[in-house]
Amino acid sequence: MSNFNPKYKLYYQGEWDESLFAKCMTIVGSRRMTDYGRRVIEKIVPQLVQAGWTIVSGFMYGVDRAVHEATLACGGRTIAVLGWGVNWQKLDDRELKLEEEIVNSGGLLVSLWEEQVPTLWTFPARDRVMAAIGHELIVIEAGVKSGSLITAEMAYKLKKPIWAVPGPITSSVSLGTNQLIADGKAKIYQYHPLGPPLKLRGGNPQEGEILDLISDQGLDVSEIARRLGRPASDIGSELTMLMLRGDVEEREGKYFVVK
Amino acid sequence: MLVKIKSVANVGLETTAIEVEVDVASQGFPGFNIVGLASKAVEEARERVKTAITNSGFDFPPKKITVNLAPADIPKDGAAYDLPIAVGILAASAQCSEKSTQGAIFFGELSLDGSLRHTKGVLLVGLYAKNNAIYVPIESANEAAVVDNVTVYPVRNLRELVDHFQDIKKIEPLKHIEIQELVIDANFEVDLVDVAGQEQAKRALTIAAAGGHNLLMFGPPGTGKTMLAKGMAGILPPLSSLEALEVTRIYSVAGLLDSGESLVRRRPYRHPHHGVSPAGMVGGGSNPLPGEVSLSHLGVLFLDEMAEFPRSVLESLRQPMEDGTVSIVRASAHVSYPASFTLLAAVNPCPCGYLGHPRRECKCTDKMIRKYRSRISGPILDRIDLHVHVPAVEIEKLDSSAVGQSSLNIRNQVILVRKIQEIRFKDEKIYTNSQMGNKHVKKYCELMPDAQRILKLAVEKFDLSARSYFRLIKVSRTIADLDNCDKILVNHMAEALQYRQQI
């Protein structure tokens, strides 16, 4: 923790391990995550974990939580910087479960306070801590007035490398990230697919065709059926088989290739 | 002089005989009283009958008149006793022959000018009358004309009726109407071929119509959920004679048959607004009338924006969905109406509606989404066999040359599958795959080993409950039937898994 000299005490839950803080990547983003944001997280987090980064984020729903979950899913360790006291107990079941998983997987829950209730000013304070813990920062999706930009501002003052994931100029949650790039405060985060993009694992040509089609974007059954010119009923049953085999997954009606 | 006239009372779908006793006393102070648990509407018959008789050119006897509606312990409601009371008074005051009024049933509401008005429940009178003659308002008479072995006299007004009894001018009894000729073959308000894309949802509708499965569609606003639901009406098989009669009975009691109409000609399709009250949904009132669930009997009940319905209304659907009938208990009556409907529901994925939308971001917080979804309780979701996503469609991407199936085509498939089920369940008391109990599932759903294997796999992977396990088998049965396949193959099961519960 050479570069991190806090003026305040930090409270934590979990097993304290200095090595956690050796190489930290803070990833922040909007609560209103889009489909694109989720895809980005699922692509980049496993790579970062593999490269030995500890992933730091803010435990809020949206991008932050997806980052924690993606890290846990690929066996990484993660530090959640809470916007409330470590012992504040008003969380719901899902949040409690995530807390538990983070701690069980060797990660930490960190906070500036012990019993503090979340309120307007606690979040900027948390953003500062996140910026300080991370050696580098990635902003995935951010609106124009958002906590993610506060974190970026702090990291900029601390002279840490900042990366931003560009997004469509029409999306309100990409305005902030695009602005960071335009202002020269952040560099574009480049994604390099690992290895050959996708090996076709379909058991037969039809399944291979489907996997090809959804290899870089999620599509719904009707859309796949339309593009392949085949009945929706057949496509549906093939997708189920692929899903049971673990090759694709479904979210909100769309099918994605698993990594 | 005392005259007894026959009439009936409808309580729910039950019809009971009522004897209208009219006494015109030769002595006593002039007056007109009705006794026998008469409601306000029946009480007011006094004024209608009195005026109608005078305006028809008869004398209203200035004597002590007592009307008793027997048996006296059944509550009587509605204006249908006007006609028997008027006929009783005319007969008792010797203005028409008493003998010719005997044996027939009289039923109908009078207007002040002596003509008869459209009255609800005439079909039930016809069904009850069996081999008797009935005298009913001309506007409602067609309802009873579909019943076999009943002589139906359509009555225009009191004057014509008296002429009939006095043999001055006979009223022609109505000709028997064949039910099957009236049933409208199909109703293509929305042809599914006109709905852009959404092939998966259309497939789910086909399965729902073929097997009588309940269906839940979820997706962002404006993707065609409502239109798809409307298209459902066009792919349902036509009503059989027996079914048409069953549905018409309910509509007759509810007074929802138009005047001159004799039958509900097509499968009901009801779409109540989400402001509906529990009584409006399942039925109610002091003399309980059928609610939306009964009005959609043998048809479709469509709940658009299902999560906006009050919880109490949704929960009240549980019993009818389970039993196919609904019992309404009130202080004065205990009534059962049939309510065997296919539930079609549409919900948005979140309060703002844009969760998972390709271009618009969702503005809802996590909590709001969970709260919104929790409005539809587990037990209700558990009774819905098919769940399907109706995603946003990018219109410009739609290829107009790729034409889907027309409603007529789909309907023919549906009819075939219904036939298969009819034969399969001829010894059981059920009609569709969705109604199968666990013992039927064991008996009629033979899973090929492959299908069995992926079902087991799916139960583990998707964490399915025992109930959804059976539900999946039932759905796969219908899919196999659509394929005209006796056994359930692996691809049938795999497709059924597409429609598993997801929220």
Short mmCIF file of N, CA and C in Angstrom, two decimals, chain A residues 34-36 38-40 42-43 198 201 210-211 213-220 224 239 242-243 246-259, chain B residues 356:
data_model
loop_
_atom_site.label_atom_id
_atom_site.label_comp_id
_atom_site.label_asym_id
_atom_site.label_seq_id
_atom_site.Cartn_x
_atom_site.Cartn_y
_atom_site.Cartn_z
N THR A 34 -26.44 -0.54 -19.64
CA THR A 34 -27.15 -1.07 -20.82
C THR A 34 -26.59 -2.45 -21.14
N ASP A 35 -27.19 -3.02 -22.13
CA ASP A 35 -26.75 -4.31 -22.63
C ASP A 35 -25.29 -4.27 -23.05
N TYR A 36 -24.93 -3.14 -23.68
CA TYR A 36 -23.56 -2.94 -24.16
C TYR A 36 -22.58 -2.97 -22.98
N ARG A 38 -22.90 -4.38 -20.14
CA ARG A 38 -22.76 -5.73 -19.60
C ARG A 38 -21.83 -6.58 -20.48
N ARG A 39 -21.97 -6.42 -21.77
CA ARG A 39 -21.11 -7.18 -22.68
C ARG A 39 -19.65 -6.82 -22.46
N VAL A 40 -19.41 -5.51 -22.33
CA VAL A 40 -18.03 -5.04 -22.14
C VAL A 40 -17.45 -5.66 -20.87
N GLU A 42 -18.32 -8.37 -19.35
CA GLU A 42 -18.08 -9.80 -19.48
C GLU A 42 -16.88 -10.13 -20.34
N LYS A 43 -16.53 -9.21 -21.24
CA LYS A 43 -15.36 -9.45 -22.09
C LYS A 43 -14.07 -9.10 -21.36
N LEU A 198 -13.52 -17.53 -31.93
CA LEU A 198 -14.52 -18.48 -31.46
C LEU A 198 -14.34 -19.80 -32.18
N ARG A 201 -18.43 -24.92 -31.52
CA ARG A 201 -18.58 -26.15 -30.75
C ARG A 201 -19.87 -26.88 -31.06
N ILE A 210 -25.91 -21.15 -35.87
CA ILE A 210 -26.46 -20.27 -34.84
C ILE A 210 -25.34 -19.61 -34.06
N LEU A 211 -24.34 -20.42 -33.66
CA LEU A 211 -23.23 -19.87 -32.87
C LEU A 211 -22.51 -18.78 -33.65
N LEU A 213 -23.74 -16.81 -35.84
CA LEU A 213 -24.59 -15.64 -35.93
C LEU A 213 -24.55 -14.81 -34.65
N ILE A 214 -24.50 -15.49 -33.51
CA ILE A 214 -24.57 -14.73 -32.25
C ILE A 214 -23.20 -14.59 -31.62
N SER A 215 -22.11 -14.82 -32.39
CA SER A 215 -20.80 -14.79 -31.76
C SER A 215 -20.44 -13.40 -31.25
N ASP A 216 -20.89 -12.32 -31.94
CA ASP A 216 -20.53 -11.03 -31.33
C ASP A 216 -21.69 -10.12 -30.99
N GLN A 217 -22.91 -10.61 -31.10
CA GLN A 217 -24.03 -9.82 -30.58
C GLN A 217 -25.16 -10.76 -30.16
N GLY A 218 -25.85 -10.35 -29.11
CA GLY A 218 -26.96 -11.16 -28.63
C GLY A 218 -28.17 -10.96 -29.54
N LEU A 219 -28.86 -12.03 -29.85
CA LEU A 219 -30.06 -11.93 -30.68
C LEU A 219 -31.18 -12.74 -30.04
N ASP A 220 -32.42 -12.37 -30.37
CA ASP A 220 -33.54 -13.16 -29.86
C ASP A 220 -33.92 -14.24 -30.86
N ILE A 224 -33.00 -14.65 -34.95
CA ILE A 224 -32.13 -15.72 -35.46
C ILE A 224 -32.89 -16.51 -36.53
N LEU A 239 -31.44 -23.91 -29.59
CA LEU A 239 -30.85 -23.02 -28.58
C LEU A 239 -30.90 -23.64 -27.20
N LEU A 242 -28.07 -26.01 -26.94
CA LEU A 242 -26.80 -25.29 -26.77
C LEU A 242 -26.68 -24.73 -25.36
N MET A 243 -27.81 -24.28 -24.83
CA MET A 243 -27.80 -23.69 -23.50
C MET A 243 -27.53 -24.76 -22.45
N GLY A 246 -24.12 -25.49 -22.23
CA GLY A 246 -23.29 -24.43 -21.67
C GLY A 246 -22.60 -23.58 -22.73
N ASP A 247 -23.01 -23.69 -24.00
CA ASP A 247 -22.35 -22.91 -25.04
C ASP A 247 -22.97 -21.53 -25.20
N VAL A 248 -24.25 -21.41 -24.90
CA VAL A 248 -24.88 -20.09 -24.99
C VAL A 248 -25.62 -19.82 -23.69
N GLU A 249 -25.92 -18.54 -23.48
CA GLU A 249 -26.76 -18.21 -22.33
C GLU A 249 -27.79 -17.19 -22.76
N GLU A 250 -28.85 -17.11 -21.94
CA GLU A 250 -29.96 -16.25 -22.31
C GLU A 250 -30.12 -15.16 -21.28
N ARG A 251 -30.33 -13.93 -21.75
CA ARG A 251 -30.64 -12.83 -20.83
C ARG A 251 -31.71 -11.96 -21.46
N GLU A 252 -32.80 -11.74 -20.73
CA GLU A 252 -33.91 -10.90 -21.20
C GLU A 252 -34.30 -11.27 -22.64
N GLY A 253 -34.33 -12.56 -22.91
CA GLY A 253 -34.82 -13.00 -24.21
C GLY A 253 -33.77 -13.07 -25.31
N LYS A 254 -32.55 -12.57 -25.03
CA LYS A 254 -31.51 -12.62 -26.06
C LYS A 254 -30.51 -13.71 -25.74
N TYR A 255 -29.95 -14.28 -26.79
CA TYR A 255 -28.99 -15.36 -26.60
C TYR A 255 -27.58 -14.88 -26.93
N PHE A 256 -26.63 -15.25 -26.05
CA PHE A 256 -25.24 -14.85 -26.22
C PHE A 256 -24.36 -16.09 -26.18
N VAL A 257 -23.25 -16.03 -26.91
CA VAL A 257 -22.28 -17.11 -26.82
C VAL A 257 -21.52 -16.94 -25.52
N VAL A 258 -21.31 -18.03 -24.81
CA VAL A 258 -20.55 -17.94 -23.57
C VAL A 258 -19.07 -17.85 -23.93
N LYS A 259 -18.49 -16.69 -23.67
CA LYS A 259 -17.07 -16.36 -23.93
C LYS A 259 -16.48 -16.86 -25.22
N GLY B 356 -33.49 -4.18 -21.21
CA GLY B 356 -33.07 -5.10 -22.28
C GLY B 356 -33.39 -4.59 -23.67
#
